[in-house]
mmCIF file of C-alpha atoms and ligand atoms in Angstrom:
data_model
loop_
_atom_site.group_PDB
_atom_site.id
_atom_site.type_symbol
_atom_site.label_atom_id
_atom_site.label_comp_id
_atom_site.label_asym_id
_atom_site.label_seq_id
_atom_site.Cartn_x
_atom_site.Cartn_y
_atom_site.Cartn_z
ATOM 1 C CA MET A 132 2.277 -31.243 26.763
ATOM 2 C CA SER A 133 4.054 -28.904 29.190
ATOM 3 C CA ARG A 134 5.323 -25.608 27.861
ATOM 4 C CA ALA A 135 8.898 -24.381 28.085
ATOM 5 C CA PRO A 136 9.532 -22.203 31.161
ATOM 6 C CA ARG A 137 8.895 -18.533 30.632
ATOM 7 C CA VAL A 138 12.229 -16.722 30.782
ATOM 8 C CA ALA A 139 10.587 -13.309 30.688
ATOM 9 C CA GLY A 140 7.614 -13.942 32.963
ATOM 10 C CA PHE A 141 7.811 -10.537 34.650
ATOM 11 C CA TRP A 142 7.090 -8.755 31.386
ATOM 12 C CA HIS A 143 4.443 -11.169 30.215
ATOM 13 C CA GLU A 144 2.558 -10.906 33.481
ATOM 14 C CA ARG A 145 2.335 -7.109 33.297
ATOM 15 C CA TYR A 146 -0.379 -7.596 30.668
ATOM 16 C CA PRO A 147 -3.982 -8.763 31.203
ATOM 17 C CA PRO A 148 -4.313 -12.573 31.168
ATOM 18 C CA ASP A 149 -6.027 -12.577 27.749
ATOM 19 C CA ALA A 150 -3.582 -10.160 26.068
ATOM 20 C CA PHE A 151 -1.713 -12.903 24.235
ATOM 21 C CA LEU A 152 -4.680 -15.128 23.387
ATOM 22 C CA ARG A 153 -5.786 -15.670 19.787
ATOM 23 C CA LEU A 154 -9.227 -16.136 18.229
ATOM 24 C CA ASP A 155 -7.947 -19.463 16.922
ATOM 25 C CA GLU A 156 -6.059 -21.356 19.612
ATOM 26 C CA THR A 157 -5.769 -24.555 17.571
ATOM 27 C CA SER A 158 -2.313 -25.800 16.589
ATOM 28 C CA ASP A 159 -0.178 -23.280 14.695
ATOM 29 C CA SER A 160 1.604 -26.158 12.953
ATOM 30 C CA GLU A 161 -1.679 -27.325 11.421
ATOM 31 C CA PHE A 162 -2.646 -23.780 10.459
ATOM 32 C CA TYR A 163 0.598 -23.173 8.565
ATOM 33 C CA ALA A 164 0.681 -26.690 7.111
ATOM 34 C CA LYS A 165 -2.237 -25.614 4.903
ATOM 35 C CA ALA A 166 -0.713 -23.593 2.097
ATOM 36 C CA ARG A 167 -0.851 -19.923 3.065
ATOM 37 C CA ARG A 168 1.547 -18.790 0.370
ATOM 38 C CA GLY A 169 1.634 -15.635 -1.638
ATOM 39 C CA PRO A 170 2.789 -12.136 -0.861
ATOM 40 C CA HIS A 171 1.498 -10.906 2.483
ATOM 41 C CA VAL A 172 1.682 -7.231 1.421
ATOM 42 C CA ASP A 173 1.525 -5.384 -1.912
ATOM 43 C CA ALA A 174 4.508 -5.102 -4.264
ATOM 44 C CA LEU A 175 5.492 -1.585 -3.201
ATOM 45 C CA ALA A 176 5.427 -2.556 0.488
ATOM 46 C CA LEU A 177 7.575 -5.610 -0.328
ATOM 47 C CA GLU A 178 10.049 -3.340 -2.063
ATOM 48 C CA THR A 179 10.172 -1.200 1.088
ATOM 49 C CA VAL A 180 10.849 -4.297 3.222
ATOM 50 C CA ARG A 181 13.728 -5.209 0.895
ATOM 51 C CA ARG A 182 15.126 -1.684 1.035
ATOM 52 C CA VAL A 183 15.042 -1.556 4.848
ATOM 53 C CA VAL A 184 16.839 -4.923 5.063
ATOM 54 C CA GLN A 185 19.398 -3.873 2.444
ATOM 55 C CA THR A 186 20.124 -0.559 4.196
ATOM 56 C CA LEU A 187 20.642 -2.049 7.637
ATOM 57 C CA LEU A 188 22.535 -5.238 6.817
ATOM 58 C CA THR A 189 25.978 -3.720 6.573
ATOM 59 C CA GLU A 190 28.045 -6.750 7.643
ATOM 60 C CA ARG A 191 30.262 -8.501 5.086
ATOM 61 C CA ARG A 192 28.950 -12.053 4.506
ATOM 62 C CA PRO A 193 26.619 -11.952 7.516
ATOM 63 C CA SER A 194 25.213 -15.015 9.242
ATOM 64 C CA ILE A 195 21.459 -14.444 9.417
ATOM 65 C CA LEU A 196 18.608 -16.014 11.355
ATOM 66 C CA ASP A 197 15.273 -15.506 9.600
ATOM 67 C CA LEU A 198 12.832 -15.968 12.457
ATOM 68 C CA MET A 199 9.308 -17.049 11.395
ATOM 69 C CA ALA A 200 10.601 -17.569 7.884
ATOM 70 C CA GLY A 201 8.464 -17.943 4.800
ATOM 71 C CA GLU A 202 8.928 -17.962 1.051
ATOM 72 C CA SER A 203 11.196 -14.902 1.027
ATOM 73 C CA SER A 204 13.814 -13.543 3.398
ATOM 74 C CA HIS A 205 13.702 -10.173 1.588
ATOM 75 C CA LEU A 206 17.475 -10.130 1.115
ATOM 76 C CA PRO A 207 19.089 -8.188 -1.720
ATOM 77 C CA ASP A 208 20.116 -10.530 -4.546
ATOM 78 C CA ALA A 209 23.687 -9.248 -4.471
ATOM 79 C CA LEU A 210 24.175 -9.851 -0.738
ATOM 80 C CA GLU A 211 26.638 -12.672 -0.079
ATOM 81 C CA THR A 212 25.874 -14.423 3.195
ATOM 82 C CA ALA A 213 27.754 -16.893 5.391
ATOM 83 C CA CYS A 214 24.426 -18.612 6.131
ATOM 84 C CA VAL A 215 20.715 -17.852 6.298
ATOM 85 C CA VAL A 216 18.926 -20.112 8.754
ATOM 86 C CA GLY A 217 15.144 -20.115 8.520
ATOM 87 C CA LEU A 218 13.026 -21.035 11.528
ATOM 88 C CA GLY A 219 9.277 -21.258 11.161
ATOM 89 C CA LEU A 220 6.283 -23.497 10.763
ATOM 90 C CA ASP A 221 5.697 -23.485 7.054
ATOM 91 C CA GLU A 222 7.910 -26.232 5.660
ATOM 92 C CA GLN A 223 6.839 -25.790 2.047
ATOM 93 C CA ALA A 224 7.308 -22.027 2.106
ATOM 94 C CA MET A 225 10.795 -22.394 3.571
ATOM 95 C CA ALA A 226 11.620 -25.056 0.959
ATOM 96 C CA ALA A 227 10.633 -22.520 -1.724
ATOM 97 C CA ASN A 228 12.854 -19.816 -0.171
ATOM 98 C CA GLY A 229 16.010 -19.933 -2.284
ATOM 99 C CA ARG A 230 18.055 -17.886 0.233
ATOM 100 C CA LEU A 231 17.830 -20.326 3.151
ATOM 101 C CA SER A 232 20.872 -22.498 3.733
ATOM 102 C CA GLU A 233 19.119 -24.395 6.540
ATOM 103 C CA CYS A 234 15.545 -24.757 7.822
ATOM 104 C CA ARG A 235 14.250 -25.493 11.302
ATOM 105 C CA LEU A 236 10.626 -26.382 11.898
ATOM 106 C CA GLN A 237 9.624 -25.098 15.324
ATOM 107 C CA ASP A 238 6.534 -23.665 16.977
ATOM 108 C CA LEU A 239 7.794 -20.665 18.929
ATOM 109 C CA ASN A 240 4.500 -20.380 20.779
ATOM 110 C CA HIS A 241 5.038 -23.869 22.085
ATOM 111 C CA ASP A 242 8.781 -23.595 22.686
ATOM 112 C CA PRO A 243 10.391 -20.151 22.371
ATOM 113 C CA ARG A 244 13.925 -21.426 23.015
ATOM 114 C CA LEU A 245 16.084 -21.081 19.926
ATOM 115 C CA PRO A 246 18.174 -24.147 19.061
ATOM 116 C CA PHE A 247 21.351 -22.145 18.500
ATOM 117 C CA ALA A 248 24.431 -21.327 20.582
ATOM 118 C CA ASP A 249 24.918 -17.900 22.164
ATOM 119 C CA GLN A 250 26.266 -15.257 19.771
ATOM 120 C CA SER A 251 25.736 -17.301 16.590
ATOM 121 C CA PHE A 252 24.327 -14.635 14.241
ATOM 122 C CA ASP A 253 25.173 -11.182 12.893
ATOM 123 C CA ALA A 254 21.512 -10.437 12.303
ATOM 124 C CA VAL A 255 18.120 -11.758 13.319
ATOM 125 C CA LEU A 256 15.288 -10.769 10.971
ATOM 126 C CA ASN A 257 11.629 -11.086 11.773
ATOM 127 C CA THR A 258 9.361 -9.950 8.980
ATOM 128 C CA LEU A 259 5.570 -9.681 8.805
ATOM 129 C CA SER A 260 5.112 -12.121 11.700
ATOM 130 C CA VAL A 261 5.682 -10.600 15.146
ATOM 131 C CA GLY A 262 1.963 -10.225 15.931
ATOM 132 C CA TYR A 263 1.578 -14.024 16.004
ATOM 133 C CA LEU A 264 3.911 -14.527 18.966
ATOM 134 C CA THR A 265 2.119 -15.488 22.171
ATOM 135 C CA ARG A 266 5.391 -15.416 24.140
ATOM 136 C CA PRO A 267 7.176 -12.468 22.548
ATOM 137 C CA PHE A 268 9.238 -11.543 25.606
ATOM 138 C CA ASP A 269 10.789 -15.024 25.649
ATOM 139 C CA VAL A 270 11.427 -14.986 21.904
ATOM 140 C CA PHE A 271 13.070 -11.545 22.009
ATOM 141 C CA ALA A 272 15.255 -12.642 24.938
ATOM 142 C CA GLU A 273 16.315 -15.619 22.840
ATOM 143 C CA ALA A 274 16.943 -13.467 19.768
ATOM 144 C CA ALA A 275 19.218 -11.270 21.885
ATOM 145 C CA ARG A 276 21.042 -14.320 23.208
ATOM 146 C CA VAL A 277 21.847 -15.769 19.779
ATOM 147 C CA LEU A 278 23.014 -12.415 18.367
ATOM 148 C CA LYS A 279 26.678 -11.479 18.364
ATOM 149 C CA PRO A 280 27.566 -8.233 20.198
ATOM 150 C CA GLY A 281 26.697 -5.377 17.846
ATOM 151 C CA GLY A 282 24.395 -7.679 15.877
ATOM 152 C CA LEU A 283 21.158 -6.395 14.370
ATOM 153 C CA LEU A 284 17.639 -7.340 15.428
ATOM 154 C CA LEU A 285 15.277 -6.063 12.753
ATOM 155 C CA VAL A 286 11.520 -6.479 13.165
ATOM 156 C CA ILE A 287 9.352 -5.416 10.248
ATOM 157 C CA PHE A 288 5.572 -5.537 10.264
ATOM 158 C CA SER A 289 2.597 -4.291 8.324
ATOM 159 C CA ASP A 290 -1.043 -3.673 9.100
ATOM 160 C CA ARG A 291 -2.022 -6.935 7.366
ATOM 161 C CA LEU A 292 -2.492 -10.102 9.404
ATOM 162 C CA PHE A 293 -4.057 -13.531 9.722
ATOM 163 C CA LYS A 294 -6.591 -12.189 12.208
ATOM 164 C CA ALA A 295 -7.366 -15.528 13.789
ATOM 165 C CA LYS A 296 -3.729 -16.131 14.699
ATOM 166 C CA ALA A 297 -2.695 -12.661 15.902
ATOM 167 C CA VAL A 298 -2.686 -12.099 19.668
ATOM 168 C CA LYS A 299 -5.483 -9.934 21.095
ATOM 169 C CA LEU A 300 -3.127 -7.114 22.019
ATOM 170 C CA TRP A 301 -1.872 -6.916 18.424
ATOM 171 C CA ARG A 302 -5.310 -7.277 16.842
ATOM 172 C CA GLU A 303 -6.737 -4.423 18.852
ATOM 173 C CA ALA A 304 -3.775 -2.038 18.595
ATOM 174 C CA THR A 305 -3.243 0.783 16.101
ATOM 175 C CA GLY A 306 -0.071 0.819 14.010
ATOM 176 C CA ALA A 307 1.570 3.282 16.380
ATOM 177 C CA GLU A 308 0.622 1.153 19.398
ATOM 178 C CA ARG A 309 2.054 -1.924 17.690
ATOM 179 C CA LYS A 310 5.309 -0.062 17.181
ATOM 180 C CA MET A 311 5.399 0.809 20.892
ATOM 181 C CA LEU A 312 4.633 -2.800 21.784
ATOM 182 C CA VAL A 313 7.530 -4.066 19.675
ATOM 183 C CA GLU A 314 9.751 -1.433 21.285
ATOM 184 C CA GLU A 315 8.738 -2.847 24.646
ATOM 185 C CA TYR A 316 9.674 -6.366 23.463
ATOM 186 C CA PHE A 317 13.137 -5.019 22.612
ATOM 187 C CA ALA A 318 13.460 -3.027 25.845
ATOM 188 C CA SER A 319 12.419 -6.002 27.994
ATOM 189 C CA THR A 320 15.616 -7.832 27.032
ATOM 190 C CA ARG A 321 17.857 -4.992 28.284
ATOM 191 C CA ALA A 322 20.282 -6.271 25.654
ATOM 192 C CA PHE A 323 19.985 -3.584 23.004
ATOM 193 C CA THR A 324 21.331 -0.092 22.449
ATOM 194 C CA GLU A 325 19.193 2.741 21.139
ATOM 195 C CA LEU A 326 15.955 1.739 19.410
ATOM 196 C CA TYR A 327 15.172 3.070 15.951
ATOM 197 C CA SER A 328 11.960 2.952 13.987
ATOM 198 C CA PHE A 329 10.766 3.640 10.491
ATOM 199 C CA VAL A 330 7.351 3.864 8.889
ATOM 200 C CA SER A 331 6.402 3.995 5.239
ATOM 201 C CA ARG A 332 2.731 4.775 4.782
ATOM 202 C CA GLY A 333 0.248 6.582 2.627
ATOM 203 C CA ARG A 334 2.015 5.812 -0.633
ATOM 204 C CA PRO A 335 -0.116 5.012 -3.673
ATOM 205 C CA ARG A 336 -0.492 1.340 -4.621
ATOM 206 C CA PRO A 337 1.477 0.262 -7.700
ATOM 207 C CA PRO A 338 -0.501 0.836 -10.936
ATOM 208 C CA ASP A 339 -0.732 -2.935 -11.646
ATOM 209 C CA ASP A 340 -2.077 -3.690 -8.144
ATOM 210 C CA PRO A 341 -5.624 -5.129 -8.181
ATOM 211 C CA TYR A 342 -6.702 -2.391 -5.739
ATOM 212 C CA ALA A 343 -4.976 0.497 -7.528
ATOM 213 C CA GLY A 344 -7.415 3.334 -8.119
ATOM 214 C CA PHE A 345 -9.640 2.426 -5.155
ATOM 215 C CA GLY A 346 -8.026 5.107 -2.987
ATOM 216 C CA ILE A 347 -6.474 2.415 -0.782
ATOM 217 C CA PRO A 348 -2.835 3.226 -0.061
ATOM 218 C CA SER A 349 -0.007 0.712 -0.264
ATOM 219 C CA ASP A 350 0.294 -1.459 2.858
ATOM 220 C CA THR A 351 2.004 0.396 5.677
ATOM 221 C CA ILE A 352 5.426 -0.922 6.593
ATOM 222 C CA TRP A 353 6.845 -0.398 10.061
ATOM 223 C CA ALA A 354 10.333 -1.350 11.200
ATOM 224 C CA VAL A 355 11.817 -1.358 14.685
ATOM 225 C CA TYR A 356 15.495 -2.191 14.983
ATOM 226 C CA SER A 357 18.487 -2.004 17.237
ATOM 227 C CA GLU A 358 21.925 -3.457 17.818
ATOM 228 C CA LYS A 359 22.887 -5.777 20.643
ATOM 229 C CA ARG A 360 25.130 -4.015 23.142
ATOM 230 C CA GLY A 361 28.883 -4.551 22.965
ATOM 231 C CA ALA A 362 29.669 -3.801 19.312
ATOM 232 C CA PRO A 363 33.402 -3.837 18.579
ATOM 233 C CA ALA A 364 34.884 -0.398 19.309
ATOM 234 C CA GLY A 365 35.200 1.891 16.296
ATOM 235 C CA ARG A 366 32.714 0.040 14.135
ATOM 236 C CA ALA A 367 30.809 2.360 11.817
ATOM 237 C CA ALA A 368 27.177 3.091 12.718
ATOM 238 C CA ARG A 369 24.501 1.571 10.499
ATOM 239 C CA PRO A 370 22.943 4.052 8.063
ATOM 240 C CA ALA A 371 19.520 5.467 8.912
ATOM 241 C CA VAL A 372 16.605 4.166 6.899
ATOM 242 C CA THR A 373 15.183 7.098 4.998
ATOM 243 C CA PRO A 374 11.791 7.318 3.326
ATOM 244 C CA THR A 375 11.816 6.501 -0.372
ATOM 245 C CA ALA A 376 12.709 9.656 -2.223
ATOM 246 C CA MET A 377 9.643 10.915 -3.999
ATOM 247 C CA PRO A 378 10.137 13.131 -7.009
ATOM 248 C CA GLY A 379 9.999 16.678 -5.712
ATOM 249 C CA PRO A 380 11.175 20.137 -6.709
ATOM 250 C CA SER A 381 14.476 21.703 -5.619
ATOM 251 C CA ARG A 382 14.373 24.150 -2.698
ATOM 252 C CA GLU A 383 14.645 27.170 -5.016
ATOM 253 C CA GLU A 384 11.958 25.853 -7.369
ATOM 254 C CA LEU A 385 9.690 25.158 -4.394
ATOM 255 C CA GLU A 386 10.071 28.717 -3.091
ATOM 256 C CA ARG A 387 9.353 30.087 -6.584
ATOM 257 C CA ARG A 388 6.190 27.965 -6.877
ATOM 258 C CA LYS A 389 5.040 29.030 -3.391
ATOM 259 C CA ARG A 390 5.293 32.678 -4.415
ATOM 260 C CA GLU A 391 3.139 31.877 -7.463
ATOM 261 C CA VAL A 392 0.365 29.868 -5.756
ATOM 262 C CA ARG A 393 -2.027 32.839 -5.631
ATOM 263 C CA HIS A 394 -1.991 32.851 -9.470
ATOM 264 C CA THR A 395 -1.547 29.152 -10.250
ATOM 265 C CA LEU A 396 -3.692 27.642 -7.445
ATOM 266 C CA ARG A 397 -1.476 24.549 -7.818
ATOM 267 C CA CYS A 398 0.338 22.638 -5.088
ATOM 268 C CA PRO A 399 3.978 23.792 -5.052
ATOM 269 C CA TYR A 400 5.138 20.234 -4.256
ATOM 270 C CA CYS A 401 3.326 18.247 -6.959
ATOM 271 C CA GLU A 402 1.853 20.966 -9.202
ATOM 272 C CA GLU A 403 -1.610 19.367 -9.073
ATOM 273 C CA PRO A 404 -4.535 21.850 -8.941
ATOM 274 C CA LEU A 405 -5.608 22.723 -5.396
ATOM 275 C CA THR A 406 -9.203 22.064 -4.358
ATOM 276 C CA LYS A 407 -11.203 24.937 -2.913
ATOM 277 C CA PHE A 408 -12.803 23.981 0.402
ATOM 278 C CA GLU A 409 -15.403 25.712 2.463
ATOM 279 C CA LEU A 410 -14.401 25.417 6.107
ATOM 280 C CA ALA A 411 -16.514 23.965 8.882
ATOM 281 C CA ASN A 412 -17.913 26.419 11.370
ATOM 282 C CA SER A 413 -16.626 24.549 14.381
ATOM 283 C CA PRO A 414 -16.621 25.646 18.029
ATOM 284 C CA PHE A 415 -13.207 23.973 18.391
ATOM 285 C CA CYS A 416 -11.381 25.667 15.558
ATOM 286 C CA GLU A 417 -11.628 29.243 14.384
ATOM 287 C CA TRP A 418 -10.618 29.776 10.782
ATOM 288 C CA PRO A 419 -9.552 33.233 9.623
ATOM 289 C CA ASN A 420 -11.502 33.012 6.351
ATOM 290 C CA PRO A 421 -14.410 30.974 4.967
ATOM 291 C CA PHE A 422 -12.430 28.781 2.572
ATOM 292 C CA MET A 423 -8.978 27.414 1.862
ATOM 293 C CA TYR A 424 -7.317 25.500 -0.951
ATOM 294 C CA VAL A 425 -6.024 21.989 -0.244
ATOM 295 C CA CYS A 426 -3.881 19.541 -2.211
ATOM 296 C CA PHE A 427 -5.741 16.221 -2.321
ATOM 297 C CA ASN A 428 -3.189 14.412 -4.483
ATOM 298 C CA ASN A 429 -2.410 11.168 -2.652
ATOM 299 C CA ASP A 430 0.926 10.918 -4.499
ATOM 300 C CA CYS A 431 2.031 14.400 -3.419
ATOM 301 C CA PRO A 432 5.573 14.215 -1.988
ATOM 302 C CA TYR A 433 4.518 16.591 0.804
ATOM 303 C CA LEU A 434 1.901 14.088 2.046
ATOM 304 C CA VAL A 435 4.006 11.000 1.378
ATOM 305 C CA GLY A 436 7.120 12.335 3.143
ATOM 306 C CA GLY A 437 4.988 13.677 5.995
ATOM 307 C CA TRP A 438 4.275 10.255 7.556
ATOM 308 C CA GLN A 439 7.941 9.814 8.393
ATOM 309 C CA VAL A 440 8.466 13.435 9.502
ATOM 310 C CA MET A 441 5.483 13.250 11.879
ATOM 311 C CA ASN A 442 6.679 9.862 13.173
ATOM 312 C CA GLU A 443 10.067 11.334 14.004
ATOM 313 C CA GLN A 444 8.394 14.261 15.760
ATOM 314 C CA GLY A 445 6.496 11.881 18.043
ATOM 315 C CA ASN A 446 3.203 11.890 16.122
ATOM 316 C CA PRO A 447 3.170 8.435 14.542
ATOM 317 C CA GLY A 448 0.165 7.708 12.375
ATOM 318 C CA PHE A 449 -0.156 11.250 11.050
ATOM 319 C CA SER A 450 0.923 13.115 7.949
ATOM 320 C CA TYR A 451 -0.188 16.451 6.495
ATOM 321 C CA ARG A 452 -1.566 17.857 3.288
ATOM 322 C CA LEU A 453 -0.661 21.202 1.852
ATOM 323 C CA MET A 454 -3.221 23.938 2.494
ATOM 324 C CA TYR A 455 -3.132 27.399 0.908
ATOM 325 C CA ASN A 456 -4.634 30.311 2.817
ATOM 326 C CA PRO A 457 -5.702 32.870 0.170
ATOM 327 C CA GLU A 458 -6.278 35.601 2.754
ATOM 328 C CA GLN A 459 -2.709 35.441 4.034
ATOM 329 C CA ASP A 460 -1.199 34.188 0.736
ATOM 330 C CA ARG A 461 0.469 31.423 2.768
ATOM 331 C CA CYS A 462 1.004 27.650 2.390
ATOM 332 C CA LEU A 463 0.680 25.615 5.584
ATOM 333 C CA PRO A 464 0.302 21.975 6.630
ATOM 334 C CA VAL A 465 -3.036 20.508 7.664
ATOM 335 C CA PRO A 466 -2.548 17.292 9.699
ATOM 336 C CA VAL A 467 -4.294 14.132 8.476
ATOM 337 C CA PRO A 468 -4.495 10.713 10.147
ATOM 338 C CA SER A 469 -5.115 8.867 6.853
ATOM 339 C CA VAL A 470 -5.193 9.576 3.134
ATOM 340 C CA ALA A 471 -8.996 9.563 3.256
ATOM 341 C CA THR A 472 -9.398 12.179 5.948
ATOM 342 C CA ALA A 473 -9.202 15.925 6.226
ATOM 343 C CA LYS A 474 -12.944 16.246 5.928
ATOM 344 C CA GLU A 475 -13.191 16.617 9.707
ATOM 345 C CA TYR A 476 -11.825 20.084 9.083
ATOM 346 C CA MET A 477 -13.602 20.946 5.915
ATOM 347 C CA VAL A 478 -17.009 20.780 4.384
ATOM 348 C CA THR A 479 -17.765 21.107 0.721
ATOM 349 C CA PRO A 480 -15.448 21.165 -2.261
ATOM 350 C CA ARG A 481 -16.122 24.360 -4.200
ATOM 351 C CA GLY A 482 -14.776 23.475 -7.648
HETATM 352 C C1 LIG B 241 2.811 -13.843 7.219
HETATM 353 S S1 LIG B 241 3.998 -15.127 7.201
HETATM 354 C C2 LIG B 241 5.503 -14.221 6.994
HETATM 355 C C3 LIG B 241 6.574 -15.067 6.421
HETATM 356 C C4 LIG B 241 7.910 -14.338 6.142
HETATM 357 N N1 LIG B 241 8.586 -13.957 7.367
HETATM 358 C C5 LIG B 241 7.724 -13.163 5.209
HETATM 359 O O1 LIG B 241 8.155 -12.051 5.544
HETATM 360 O O2 LIG B 241 7.185 -13.350 4.116
HETATM 361 C C6 LIG B 241 4.019 -15.625 8.887
HETATM 362 C C7 LIG B 241 5.052 -16.682 9.176
HETATM 363 O O3 LIG B 241 5.150 -16.834 10.593
HETATM 364 C C8 LIG B 241 5.466 -18.181 10.891
HETATM 365 N N2 LIG B 241 4.864 -18.519 12.168
HETATM 366 C C9 LIG B 241 3.602 -18.264 12.567
HETATM 367 N N3 LIG B 241 3.385 -18.764 13.804
HETATM 368 C C10 LIG B 241 4.542 -19.333 14.188
HETATM 369 C C11 LIG B 241 4.949 -20.021 15.348
HETATM 370 N N4 LIG B 241 4.095 -20.250 16.342
HETATM 371 N N5 LIG B 241 6.226 -20.484 15.414
HETATM 372 C C12 LIG B 241 7.073 -20.286 14.389
HETATM 373 N N6 LIG B 241 6.753 -19.639 13.253
HETATM 374 C C13 LIG B 241 5.495 -19.184 13.147
HETATM 375 C C14 LIG B 241 4.809 -19.003 9.777
HETATM 376 O O4 LIG B 241 5.604 -20.104 9.481
HETATM 377 C C15 LIG B 241 4.688 -18.042 8.619
HETATM 378 O O5 LIG B 241 5.584 -18.376 7.594
#
């Protein structure tokens, strides 16, 4: 069967010919016809998805297109909508999605044209699915077309995937590279205003999660979003998505605890005991003294908030742990690329 013409061929062809191939090139319809239900990320990550959607959907009774829809559209229960149209391949999942007012079964990799008039929707949501698109530039061009001026395109993704069905480029990319790729999908349309992004990572899994206690953090959630150009003049800007507030001390309390660290040897952010670490004798990094104290609490608000701070500073994929330098009586950040690391810098815990 012939494929629909590529409306965004220029962009697609900038990538190597195999960039958008999958390990499993059999029919997507057949793949999703076999029940692949269940949450695709852990409960905390799902809560983050819901919070991002809730924060950004500021329209009154919006008309929403849920692109690549499944069992949930992640909409707040209290949100009244004009309509929520689901388009995807999983008929049963969409039938189970109580928020959809209409369902369309369509393989976007076969035909990326959306069966809707120009400027039909206030928001287009695409959650936990973008890595499966083999013709993303066409789909994003279509999403822009069906959005009203000022409408929201919100793409949320995690680091989980059906490996066989994700395109090579996505499979082989890091989280930060995936974010940049999605930003390029947006930019290719030339239809959007400023691009915004959000990442929630490194948070502990919920206590009732089957993998809680294994040191595996909650699934990372990334969001890239923007508004279609031409919003009505004077319309209020959408609020920024902020990281989930973690319990932390007030500024004054924090300063007091920092002054006391030399006696308490506790992290001023979470009050957990600091771990004494002998430092590596590395030719690349000269340390002023033989050991430091580090906070290894994976729930520490300093570490948890750091993923977003580093992302905003242009260092996506990094956070930092609190390190105390006993020689200088000073607390400072030590960058970490995952909750498991920091050992590149340090050698042996010293009790
Ligand atoms: C991991 S699920 C995510 C479902 C839902 N968006 C969510 O957040 O729970 C991936 C979804 O992408 C849809 N999908 C995958 N390939 C597709 C394609 N070629 N065309 C349309 N939808 C597709 C499937 O129907 C499936 O429901």
